[in-house]
Amino acid sequence: MEQRKYGGRGTKGALVIGLAAALSACSATDEAGTNAKVAALESQVAALQQRATRADDYIAIANLQAAYGYYVDKSRWDDASDLFSTDATLEIAGRGQFIGKPRISEYLHQLGSLEYGRLFNHMQLQPVINIAPDGRSAQGRWRSLMQVGHLGKEARWGEATYENEYVKDGDVWKISKLHSFITFYVEYDRGWNKGAVALPKHLEGLEPDKETTVKYGAFPEVFVPPYHYPNPVTGK
Amino acid sequence: MEQRKYGGRGTKGALVIGLAAALSACSATDEAGTNAKVAALESQVAALQQRATRADDYIAIANLQAAYGYYVDKSRWDDASDLFSTDATLEIAGRGQFIGKPRISEYLHQLGSLEYGRLFNHMQLQPVINIAPDGRSAQGRWRSLMQVGHLGKEARWGEATYENEYVKDGDVWKISKLHSFITFYVEYDRGWNKGAVALPKHLEGLEPDKETTVKYGAFPEVFVPPYHYPNPVTGK
Amino acid sequence: MEQRKYGGRGTKGALVIGLAAALSACSATDEAGTNAKVAALESQVAALQQRATRADDYIAIANLQAAYGYYVDKSRWDDASDLFSTDATLEIAGRGQFIGKPRISEYLHQLGSLEYGRLFNHMQLQPVINIAPDGRSAQGRWRSLMQVGHLGKEARWGEATYENEYVKDGDVWKISKLHSFITFYVEYDRGWNKGAVALPKHLEGLEPDKETTVKYGAFPEVFVPPYHYPNPVTGK
């Protein structure tokens, strides 16, 4: 109805009405509406980009930790070390903290190498992954079912719970903290009803950089590895 | 070309042409085009929001069921119960249905408590998660590898297949149905070639609210836990 | 300020100014701005649609491989075969390649059937899934923990690493290559410290279509199943 306001008779009027008609779908009101819609879309799209990134992050972290496990199985220690951030920490089985990539590499290399008759499976299972609101870090609880041993020597079942942290370095997720609580370790030949294997609290010739953060006893002791997350339903 | 239509000679004409030129990118046609594009974007963004929510749902449900497993391992029955919706049902190993959160809590608490020498691992593995089109409920098939027992007493391997249901209560996913089919349970000291442990079909002093929905026998009997999903390729 | 340019005195001028005012939020400049924003949104939304599809793909492939495992457990060979693409290949334990759905079905069917006293669990664990940039194919590393045997006969633990490929046929993901490297297979009664079960390199009465692509020895031999992916951090 805008054109009425400025409408007139004669040629000039016709020109003006014609122009105004051309504007009919383009009034200030409509334009403002369009602009508001575009602004709303822009903010929705920005939110969606964040959400898409969170989904990508979940997948990247799940892949990362699974890849770590496959390297550990096969004593590919250089590849495993490369998954850590520069100032990452590693703490396994109460043996103290190893700080920084070079020390983590050193720790991992002393776990032994690929050789005939050696089994060293560390399955990476049951992730609970929570990404920080800013999308730059994440935490993950995992568990490992372990099958380790040597032909003609020992065979063992073990289980560890991990409480790990991850950091996004540019676009790449890295492990910034690996904390493995070995919860039980038993001889294959005896099972968990006949006793557990004691975990060595110290590795020959390798001193940690810092003390163990959490002292605990594995099976048959009672120990609940701390949870990085509140109850997912109650939030407590 | 719009300006030509209204174009003229002289000052008036120039004014009008000038105005029309200003309109050139803003004709009814262009504006309608922009509006159509905005409307298309709005519907695409709405669809993306739904898809982003489905991805979030998958992650939330995977985390939820994994969290359930970690609580079960450590007899944290209050935390485990809190993961269920108010009117959820629980049915394990053909022992009947327990209905509603208080009865589920009662059932879980009688499974025993954290104590020296007890092992009660229930790894939560191999999810097939399908979210309902309306995004308010979901179904999930999982399996649990179980390591249970007591030092100096029994040690057992078990496996269960779960067919669970989930409900979104506001923004929070909860377990609305947990149905665990224990498919085998064997003594560690004997393995599955020398026989299975019979499952108690009844728990001392705890009557179910309703009968078992699916009667079945665990290993060595033949039983296929029903699938909540059609074949993912053929849809049959 | 656009209206000034074309502004004048008198009625004509007033008309023109009025019209120009109506245009104020709709000048060529604003309109061009809106159009640019809409174009940017369109390209962002297209990118988001691709990302949403990648997240859906991850979930679909995770569900697909998990579903495969549940069918294998229960000897549902027709359902398992239906998960493969028409020209898929299957290669297990160095027994050669079986090419095309009918031959894959034939191979699977000869693995035995559901019967009293038989255990055939193949848990599908620890995925590393990478989707091709074009979204039409994907690769996945998985591992299977196997519990197989017959009551009164043998009981065995096994582990396999899979390097699989998937193809998107229309909207449906299918397995286009299943390559299972059995890395160890041991008698339950002996464990992995007392020797491994030799894998039959040939199946009675079933000739492969092509030779094995990777010859290897399972435990106690040394073998690293090839990785389909570069190191997820270094990209090497």
XYZ file of C-alpha atoms in Angstrom:
708
model
C 0.000 0.000 0.000
C 3.058 2.205 0.097
C 2.511 3.359 -3.438
C -0.809 5.012 -2.508
C 0.891 7.375 -0.176
C 3.009 8.861 -2.889
C 0.573 8.204 -5.744
C -0.664 10.934 -8.127
C -2.306 11.441 -11.491
C -0.686 11.962 -14.859
C 2.585 10.834 -16.310
C 4.717 11.814 -13.367
C 2.350 9.997 -11.068
C 2.389 6.961 -13.302
C 6.151 6.946 -13.289
C 6.219 7.210 -9.560
C 3.549 4.579 -9.082
C 5.384 2.313 -11.435
C 8.588 2.762 -9.474
C 6.768 2.314 -6.214
C 5.191 -0.858 -7.526
C 8.629 -2.137 -8.265
C 9.408 -1.457 -4.658
C 6.347 -3.227 -3.339
C 8.238 -6.368 -2.334
C 11.110 -4.257 -1.190
C 9.708 -1.821 1.311
C 11.709 -0.809 4.329
C 9.551 -3.157 6.393
C 10.198 -6.149 4.178
C 13.860 -5.320 3.933
C 14.169 -5.068 7.671
C 12.447 -8.435 7.904
C 14.890 -9.958 5.456
C 17.833 -8.451 7.270
C 16.592 -9.849 10.564
C 16.173 -13.273 8.983
C 19.667 -13.140 7.534
C 21.098 -12.103 10.889
C 19.225 -14.957 12.589
C 20.534 -17.386 9.989
C 24.068 -16.134 10.492
C 23.906 -16.810 14.199
C 22.250 -20.195 13.667
C 24.888 -21.153 11.138
C 27.661 -20.109 13.518
C 26.091 -22.292 16.220
C 25.808 -25.176 13.778
C 29.449 -24.810 12.803
C 30.394 -25.182 16.457
C 28.154 -28.209 16.825
C 29.560 -29.781 13.667
C 33.030 -29.213 15.070
C 32.039 -30.930 18.341
C 30.857 -33.986 16.380
C 34.100 -33.973 14.377
C 36.022 -33.645 17.650
C 34.289 -36.692 19.131
C 35.178 -38.769 16.079
C 38.764 -37.479 15.987
C 39.315 -38.294 19.666
C 37.728 -41.737 19.356
C 39.993 -42.441 16.374
C 43.022 -41.015 18.192
C 42.694 -43.190 21.275
C 41.909 -46.276 19.199
C 44.988 -45.553 17.062
C 47.064 -45.271 20.254
C 45.924 -48.756 21.248
C 46.866 -50.270 17.901
C 50.350 -48.756 18.147
C 50.806 -49.998 21.720
C 49.827 -53.542 20.714
C 52.682 -53.629 18.254
C 55.305 -51.673 20.219
C 55.272 -48.863 17.687
C 56.512 -46.457 20.304
C 57.555 -43.626 18.001
C 54.102 -43.539 16.461
C 52.477 -43.782 19.893
C 54.647 -40.958 21.279
C 53.768 -38.749 18.338
C 50.133 -38.788 19.472
C 51.035 -36.753 22.568
C 51.209 -32.977 22.861
C 54.586 -31.406 23.618
C 53.957 -30.961 27.331
C 51.753 -34.005 27.836
C 51.963 -36.179 30.928
C 51.830 -39.936 31.190
C 51.115 -41.907 34.326
C 50.557 -45.644 34.328
C 49.933 -48.039 37.185
C 51.114 -45.717 39.923
C 54.649 -45.498 38.572
C 54.795 -41.717 38.717
C 54.408 -38.994 36.128
C 56.482 -38.732 32.993
C 56.319 -35.209 31.637
C 56.815 -34.028 28.069
C 56.978 -35.935 24.839
C 60.641 -37.051 25.104
C 60.117 -38.618 28.534
C 56.856 -40.228 27.422
C 58.702 -41.702 24.476
C 61.410 -42.959 26.823
C 58.818 -44.574 29.090
C 57.001 -46.229 26.215
C 60.159 -47.570 24.579
C 61.141 -49.405 27.741
C 57.874 -51.365 27.647
C 59.546 -53.745 25.229
C 59.626 -54.460 21.555
C 57.892 -56.541 18.978
C 59.359 -60.031 19.038
C 58.563 -63.647 18.379
C 56.279 -65.100 21.036
C 55.285 -61.818 22.626
C 51.650 -60.810 23.057
C 50.864 -57.259 24.147
C 47.234 -56.475 23.260
C 45.690 -53.361 24.797
C 42.124 -53.080 23.521
C 40.702 -49.573 23.849
C 37.080 -49.784 24.899
C 33.988 -48.067 26.309
C 34.706 -44.352 25.807
C 32.997 -41.575 27.743
C 34.204 -38.460 25.905
C 33.388 -34.933 27.039
C 34.580 -31.946 25.049
C 35.143 -28.616 26.795
C 32.704 -25.808 25.897
C 35.463 -23.892 24.101
C 36.271 -26.940 21.997
C 40.010 -26.728 22.696
C 40.311 -29.594 25.150
C 38.494 -32.767 26.093
C 38.465 -35.544 28.624
C 37.900 -39.210 28.049
C 37.383 -42.257 30.222
C 38.294 -45.495 28.520
C 39.142 -48.989 29.560
C 41.650 -51.410 28.221
C 41.334 -55.157 28.244
C 44.878 -56.460 28.190
C 46.297 -59.747 26.983
C 50.004 -59.832 27.621
C 52.727 -62.404 27.936
C 55.413 -64.423 26.278
C 55.300 -67.869 24.810
C 56.891 -70.292 27.252
C 56.782 -67.736 30.059
C 53.864 -65.818 31.486
C 50.342 -65.143 30.169
C 48.209 -62.520 31.814
C 44.827 -60.870 31.655
C 44.617 -57.298 32.775
C 42.218 -54.408 32.828
C 42.982 -50.691 33.073
C 40.737 -47.676 33.341
C 42.072 -44.548 31.648
C 41.222 -40.996 32.539
C 42.789 -39.095 29.682
C 42.882 -35.535 28.488
C 43.157 -34.217 24.973
C 44.104 -30.880 23.506
C 43.376 -29.428 20.102
C 46.584 -28.078 18.647
C 45.447 -26.050 15.651
C 43.088 -28.511 14.006
C 44.729 -31.633 15.365
C 43.709 -33.458 18.532
C 46.535 -34.798 20.672
C 46.708 -36.684 23.956
C 47.737 -34.190 26.636
C 47.391 -36.584 29.557
C 47.280 -40.331 29.698
C 46.498 -41.704 33.100
C 46.027 -45.448 33.228
C 44.811 -47.052 36.422
C 45.505 -50.750 36.144
C 42.631 -52.250 38.090
C 43.589 -55.879 37.852
C 46.255 -58.100 36.503
C 46.070 -61.871 36.867
C 47.890 -64.944 35.660
C 46.042 -66.679 32.852
C 46.789 -69.981 34.593
C 45.139 -68.931 37.815
C 42.269 -66.528 37.116
C 40.996 -63.854 39.471
C 39.798 -66.268 42.095
C 43.320 -67.403 42.929
C 45.110 -64.121 43.290
C 46.500 -61.224 41.382
C 49.900 -60.303 40.022
C 51.464 -57.427 41.958
C 52.167 -54.405 39.796
C 55.746 -53.213 39.787
C 55.629 -49.728 41.302
C 58.911 -48.771 39.756
C 60.547 -49.405 36.431
C 64.187 -50.503 36.323
C 66.418 -47.562 35.508
C 63.660 -45.100 34.820
C 62.825 -42.428 37.355
C 59.586 -40.504 36.992
C 59.598 -36.699 36.796
C 57.007 -36.386 39.518
C 55.292 -38.553 42.059
C 52.170 -40.517 41.349
C 49.090 -38.314 41.624
C 46.773 -41.059 42.869
C 48.019 -43.916 45.033
C 45.875 -46.992 44.855
C 45.911 -50.726 44.961
C 44.700 -52.880 42.087
C 42.554 -56.003 42.553
C 42.019 -57.515 45.106
C 42.127 -54.067 46.722
C 39.106 -51.794 46.521
C 39.614 -48.799 44.274
C 37.348 -46.626 42.140
C 39.259 -44.688 39.467
C 38.029 -41.073 39.756
C 35.459 -39.976 37.169
C 36.198 -36.808 35.186
C 32.468 -36.246 34.662
C 29.477 -35.680 36.900
C 26.611 -38.147 36.695
C 25.366 -37.609 33.124
C 21.737 -37.398 34.250
C 21.801 -35.654 37.622
C 24.876 -33.550 36.886
C 26.145 -34.310 40.411
C 16.994 -3.279 -17.551
C 14.186 -2.180 -15.270
C 15.241 1.448 -15.484
C 14.622 1.541 -19.224
C 10.953 0.886 -18.709
C 10.495 4.029 -16.681
C 13.272 5.992 -18.356
C 12.665 9.460 -19.901
C 14.485 12.565 -20.957
C 15.178 15.731 -18.952
C 15.538 16.391 -15.252
C 12.541 14.422 -14.139
C 13.641 11.563 -16.230
C 17.131 11.787 -14.803
C 15.794 11.789 -11.272
C 13.658 8.795 -11.991
C 16.446 6.972 -13.786
C 18.741 7.725 -10.898
C 16.265 6.326 -8.443
C 15.623 3.351 -10.646
C 19.347 2.726 -10.868
C 19.496 2.682 -7.101
C 16.816 0.042 -7.290
C 18.592 -2.006 -9.886
C 19.827 -4.610 -7.417
C 16.609 -4.363 -5.517
C 13.859 -4.948 -8.003
C 10.828 -6.988 -7.109
C 12.380 -9.856 -9.017
C 15.682 -9.702 -7.159
C 13.943 -9.229 -3.859
C 11.719 -12.211 -4.485
C 14.862 -14.150 -5.353
C 16.525 -13.115 -2.128
C 13.436 -13.977 -0.136
C 13.270 -17.381 -1.733
C 16.938 -17.952 -0.954
C 16.429 -16.910 2.643
C 13.412 -19.188 2.964
C 15.419 -22.070 1.486
C 18.263 -21.358 3.911
C 15.849 -21.305 6.821
C 14.541 -24.712 5.965
C 18.043 -26.074 5.327
C 19.244 -24.681 8.640
C 16.278 -26.239 10.446
C 17.123 -29.593 8.861
C 20.780 -29.171 9.861
C 19.785 -28.390 13.425
C 17.887 -31.659 13.560
C 20.842 -33.517 12.085
C 23.248 -31.884 14.533
C 20.930 -32.925 17.331
C 20.929 -36.520 16.049
C 24.750 -36.551 16.135
C 24.704 -35.088 19.655
C 22.136 -37.713 20.633
C 24.349 -40.533 19.400
C 27.268 -39.228 21.441
C 25.116 -38.642 24.523
C 23.676 -42.164 24.386
C 27.079 -43.748 23.808
C 28.429 -41.818 26.803
C 25.370 -42.692 28.898
C 25.601 -46.439 28.387
C 29.375 -46.408 28.888
C 28.884 -44.427 32.100
C 26.328 -47.005 33.251
C 28.936 -49.718 32.798
C 31.568 -47.872 34.824
C 29.092 -47.418 37.691
C 28.078 -51.091 37.591
C 31.717 -52.189 37.756
C 32.105 -50.382 41.044
C 28.678 -51.046 42.591
C 27.779 -47.370 42.452
C 24.108 -48.255 42.441
C 22.732 -44.825 43.266
C 24.603 -43.309 40.343
C 23.554 -46.175 38.084
C 19.882 -45.861 39.126
C 19.939 -42.148 38.432
C 20.593 -42.894 34.761
C 17.092 -44.353 34.382
C 13.896 -42.473 33.577
C 11.144 -42.415 36.211
C 9.096 -45.184 34.641
C 11.963 -47.195 33.194
C 12.026 -50.975 33.193
C 14.912 -53.306 33.917
C 15.074 -56.939 32.996
C 18.216 -59.023 33.380
C 18.849 -62.684 32.721
C 15.183 -63.702 32.629
C 14.552 -62.695 36.229
C 11.428 -60.682 35.412
C 10.756 -56.991 34.977
C 11.491 -54.375 37.594
C 9.464 -51.261 36.889
C 10.199 -47.688 37.889
C 13.316 -46.104 39.264
C 12.854 -47.170 42.923
C 12.488 -50.844 42.018
C 15.409 -50.634 39.603
C 17.483 -49.145 42.384
C 16.365 -51.958 44.696
C 17.334 -54.575 42.115
C 20.725 -53.024 41.472
C 21.588 -52.613 45.147
C 21.079 -56.317 45.797
C 23.762 -57.143 43.216
C 26.318 -56.573 45.940
C 28.757 -53.954 47.025
C 32.305 -52.902 46.487
C 34.543 -55.008 48.694
C 37.999 -56.450 48.971
C 38.528 -59.326 46.569
C 35.447 -58.747 44.472
C 35.636 -58.316 40.692
C 32.528 -57.176 38.830
C 33.576 -55.809 35.431
C 30.835 -55.246 32.870
C 32.463 -53.811 29.737
C 29.976 -52.035 27.473
C 30.794 -52.812 23.868
C 29.735 -52.817 20.206
C 26.824 -50.360 20.101
C 24.189 -50.291 17.365
C 22.277 -47.110 18.172
C 19.175 -46.016 16.284
C 17.445 -42.767 17.142
C 13.716 -42.381 16.471
C 12.770 -39.914 13.702
C 11.258 -37.515 16.253
C 14.501 -37.538 18.241
C 12.742 -38.200 21.551
C 13.633 -41.858 21.957
C 16.259 -44.307 20.802
C 17.169 -47.958 20.862
C 20.543 -49.520 21.348
C 21.999 -52.981 21.090
C 25.145 -53.467 23.127
C 27.089 -56.319 24.539
C 28.866 -56.721 27.798
C 31.915 -58.826 28.400
C 31.800 -59.709 32.078
C 34.551 -60.654 34.476
C 33.053 -61.435 37.858
C 34.014 -63.295 40.969
C 35.581 -63.223 44.382
C 39.113 -63.942 45.453
C 39.232 -67.388 46.996
C 35.796 -68.269 45.613
C 34.498 -68.193 42.048
C 35.823 -66.538 38.885
C 33.596 -66.308 35.850
C 33.510 -65.051 32.296
C 30.171 -63.957 30.954
C 28.645 -62.228 27.992
C 25.349 -60.400 27.755
C 23.560 -58.786 24.839
C 21.533 -55.729 25.731
C 18.533 -54.412 23.862
C 17.984 -51.084 25.552
C 15.754 -48.085 25.056
C 16.451 -44.467 25.794
C 14.245 -41.441 26.217
C 15.105 -37.767 25.973
C 13.721 -35.997 29.006
C 14.053 -32.316 28.124
C 17.633 -32.206 26.891
C 18.849 -35.188 28.882
C 18.988 -38.752 27.632
C 18.014 -41.440 30.114
C 17.755 -45.217 29.986
C 14.063 -46.086 29.725
C 14.557 -49.813 29.302
C 17.484 -52.034 30.066
C 17.078 -55.565 28.881
C 20.111 -57.743 29.320
C 20.139 -61.220 27.814
C 22.969 -63.105 29.425
C 24.092 -65.379 26.643
C 26.773 -67.267 28.485
C 28.344 -67.580 31.852
C 31.194 -69.982 32.508
C 33.642 -70.812 35.246
C 37.068 -69.373 34.599
C 38.550 -72.693 35.683
C 36.585 -74.678 33.128
C 36.011 -72.588 30.005
C 33.097 -72.973 27.614
C 34.044 -76.423 26.460
C 33.350 -77.955 29.868
C 29.964 -76.500 30.663
C 28.212 -73.360 31.711
C 27.066 -71.909 34.992
C 23.271 -71.986 35.324
C 21.771 -68.547 35.754
C 19.662 -68.071 38.846
C 16.168 -67.353 37.527
C 15.117 -65.722 40.747
C 16.797 -63.445 43.234
C 16.518 -64.182 46.953
C 13.865 -62.004 48.530
C 13.204 -59.863 45.476
C 10.056 -60.418 43.462
C 9.801 -58.834 40.013
C 6.891 -56.548 39.153
C 6.077 -58.453 36.017
C 7.059 -61.670 34.334
C 10.010 -62.014 32.033
C 9.138 -60.825 28.530
C 11.434 -63.265 26.725
C 12.151 -66.732 28.091
C 15.383 -68.185 26.870
C 18.274 -70.395 27.773
C 21.863 -69.164 27.825
C 24.786 -71.170 26.442
C 24.831 -74.089 25.728
C 21.247 -73.509 24.622
C 20.565 -71.867 21.262
C 19.182 -68.367 21.535
C 19.329 -65.259 19.365
C 18.537 -62.075 21.308
C 15.945 -60.215 19.200
C 17.247 -57.322 17.111
C 15.529 -53.953 17.482
C 16.596 -52.984 13.961
C 15.992 -54.354 10.492
C 18.998 -55.396 8.433
C 20.817 -52.071 7.953
C 21.274 -52.683 4.234
C 18.138 -54.475 3.081
C 15.832 -52.873 5.635
C 14.205 -56.292 6.208
C 22.401 9.512 2.399
C 21.342 8.208 -0.980
C 18.180 10.354 -0.979
C 20.219 13.564 -0.888
C 21.788 12.786 -4.192
C 18.469 12.738 -5.930
C 16.725 15.189 -3.579
C 15.025 18.414 -4.805
C 12.520 21.064 -3.789
C 8.756 21.160 -4.432
C 6.184 18.460 -4.904
C 8.175 16.417 -7.349
C 11.123 16.589 -5.077
C 8.979 15.587 -2.121
C 7.650 12.615 -4.016
C 11.098 11.570 -4.958
C 12.454 12.098 -1.474
C 9.556 10.112 -0.065
C 10.261 7.263 -2.409
C 13.928 7.464 -1.698
C 13.207 7.338 2.019
C 11.257 4.179 1.459
C 14.379 2.866 -0.177
C 16.652 3.909 2.591
C 17.013 0.422 4.025
C 17.028 -0.985 0.582
C 19.695 0.890 -1.279
C 21.852 -0.847 -3.792
C 24.603 -0.933 -1.190
C 22.458 -2.579 1.474
C 20.983 -4.933 -1.026
C 24.398 -5.937 -2.268
C 25.371 -6.492 1.369
C 22.359 -8.714 1.933
C 23.032 -10.633 -1.227
C 26.627 -11.197 -0.214
C 25.492 -12.408 3.201
C 22.984 -14.774 1.639
C 25.614 -16.112 -0.732
C 28.004 -16.635 2.190
C 25.277 -18.419 4.128
C 24.528 -20.635 1.164
C 28.107 -21.764 0.940
C 28.364 -22.229 4.714
C 25.174 -24.259 4.749
C 26.446 -26.432 1.895
C 29.644 -27.058 3.871
C 27.604 -27.869 6.980
C 25.474 -30.314 5.037
C 28.628 -32.133 4.010
C 29.891 -32.150 7.584
C 26.546 -33.396 8.886
C 26.690 -36.161 6.306
C 30.205 -37.110 7.492
C 28.914 -37.430 11.070
C 25.969 -39.517 9.854
C 28.393 -41.640 7.832
C 30.535 -42.331 10.902
C 27.482 -43.465 12.858
C 26.139 -45.551 9.973
C 29.471 -47.328 9.499
C 29.899 -47.938 13.240
C 26.383 -49.404 13.343
C 27.011 -51.439 10.184
C 30.164 -53.137 11.429
C 28.627 -53.755 14.868
C 25.561 -55.263 13.182
C 27.859 -57.512 11.134
C 29.365 -58.817 14.372
C 25.993 -59.598 15.909
C 24.984 -61.558 12.801
C 28.274 -63.479 12.753
C 27.846 -64.447 16.425
C 24.593 -66.171 15.590
C 25.465 -67.622 12.175
C 22.919 -65.400 10.446
C 24.854 -65.665 7.215
C 22.174 -64.343 4.878
C 21.862 -61.199 6.955
C 25.642 -60.885 7.196
C 26.076 -61.346 3.424
C 23.466 -58.694 2.730
C 25.743 -56.118 4.376
C 28.251 -56.419 1.515
C 28.236 -54.515 -1.752
C 27.737 -56.495 -4.963
C 31.415 -56.632 -5.870
C 32.803 -56.740 -2.342
C 35.767 -58.865 -1.375
C 36.282 -60.948 1.740
C 39.587 -62.233 3.005
C 39.992 -63.907 6.377
C 43.012 -65.448 8.012
C 45.070 -65.729 4.859
C 42.618 -68.101 3.167
C 42.492 -66.105 -0.069
C 40.032 -63.648 -1.519
C 36.369 -64.380 -2.075
C 34.944 -61.935 -4.575
C 31.360 -60.805 -4.977
C 28.360 -61.224 -2.745
C 27.471 -64.815 -3.777
C 30.956 -66.112 -3.019
C 31.075 -64.164 0.251
C 27.777 -65.737 1.200
C 29.173 -69.162 0.302
C 32.257 -68.569 2.443
C 30.237 -67.361 5.412
C 27.745 -70.210 5.268
C 30.497 -72.797 5.545
C 31.603 -71.283 8.868
C 28.897 -73.366 10.515
C 25.458 -72.917 11.926
C 23.720 -72.104 15.130
C 23.494 -75.230 17.228
C 23.342 -76.471 20.776
C 26.671 -76.145 22.549
C 28.326 -73.893 19.979
C 29.875 -70.547 20.926
C 30.962 -68.197 18.152
C 31.276 -64.675 19.589
C 33.066 -62.078 17.460
C 33.009 -58.799 19.368
C 33.598 -55.780 17.130
C 35.807 -53.299 18.932
C 38.046 -50.234 18.773
C 37.131 -48.587 15.453
C 39.355 -46.141 13.592
C 37.057 -44.908 10.830
C 38.186 -42.559 8.069
C 35.741 -41.330 5.463
C 37.010 -40.323 2.013
C 36.804 -36.606 1.162
C 34.092 -37.271 -1.421
C 32.015 -39.120 1.162
C 31.422 -42.118 -1.105
C 33.803 -44.563 0.540
C 35.473 -45.140 3.862
C 38.033 -47.294 5.604
C 37.884 -48.771 9.045
C 40.283 -50.590 11.339
C 38.564 -52.728 13.926
C 39.469 -55.615 16.131
C 37.506 -58.621 17.149
C 37.851 -60.499 20.399
C 36.692 -64.002 19.654
C 35.282 -66.686 21.908
C 34.654 -69.802 19.912
C 34.198 -73.482 20.560
C 31.863 -76.355 21.214
C 30.708 -77.838 24.465
C 32.604 -81.055 25.060
C 35.138 -80.216 22.376
C 37.349 -77.165 21.951
C 37.236 -73.699 23.534
C 39.359 -70.932 22.079
C 40.214 -67.292 22.509
C 41.157 -65.387 19.408
C 41.831 -61.882 18.247
C 41.602 -60.447 14.747
C 42.419 -57.045 13.340
C 40.222 -55.944 10.478
C 41.131 -53.484 7.766
C 37.804 -52.969 6.047
C 36.437 -50.745 3.335
C 32.956 -49.374 2.935
C 31.082 -47.891 0.028
C 28.020 -45.669 -0.005
C 25.510 -47.097 -2.441
C 22.951 -44.330 -2.826
C 22.317 -43.459 0.797
C 23.238 -46.839 2.221
C 26.652 -47.820 3.502
C 27.832 -51.325 2.669
C 30.968 -53.318 3.373
C 33.009 -53.369 0.173
C 36.013 -55.155 1.647
C 36.404 -57.205 4.763
C 39.948 -58.185 5.509
C 40.442 -59.948 8.804
C 43.939 -60.655 10.025
C 43.663 -63.229 12.781
C 46.536 -62.264 15.048
C 46.191 -65.017 17.591
C 44.167 -68.057 18.361
C 44.793 -70.110 21.476
C 43.205 -72.985 23.362
C 41.279 -71.820 26.400
C 42.856 -74.689 28.348
C 46.384 -73.589 27.580
C 46.539 -69.805 27.247
C 49.035 -67.872 25.151
C 52.047 -68.912 27.154
C 51.733 -72.551 26.068
C 51.289 -72.187 22.354
C 48.854 -71.193 19.696
C 46.393 -73.020 17.480
C 47.547 -73.117 13.860
C 45.116 -71.443 11.495
C 43.866 -73.593 8.651
C 45.113 -71.892 5.510
C 42.513 -73.579 3.389
C 38.877 -74.451 3.839
C 37.654 -77.905 2.870
C 35.980 -77.817 -0.512
C 36.074 -74.076 -0.952
C 38.589 -72.540 -3.310
C 39.208 -68.788 -3.136
C 38.806 -66.623 -6.235
C 42.201 -65.055 -5.799
C 45.279 -65.530 -3.703
C 45.755 -64.004 -0.310
C 46.916 -60.391 -0.605
C 49.016 -60.410 2.576
C 50.799 -63.529 3.776
C 51.523 -63.541 7.471
C 51.830 -65.698 10.508
C 49.650 -65.259 13.576
C 50.980 -65.413 17.139
C 53.643 -66.464 18.073
C 54.927 -65.007 14.808
C 55.600 -61.280 14.536
C 53.154 -59.456 12.329
C 51.768 -55.920 12.207
C 48.507 -55.691 10.237
C 48.983 -52.755 7.825
C 47.335 -49.482 8.830
C 45.051 -47.796 6.304
C 45.735 -44.414 7.877
C 48.811 -42.273 8.450
C 49.703 -41.337 12.020
C 46.722 -39.180 13.029
C 48.971 -36.475 14.481
C 52.019 -36.359 12.226
C 50.187 -37.435 9.085
C 53.139 -39.728 8.252
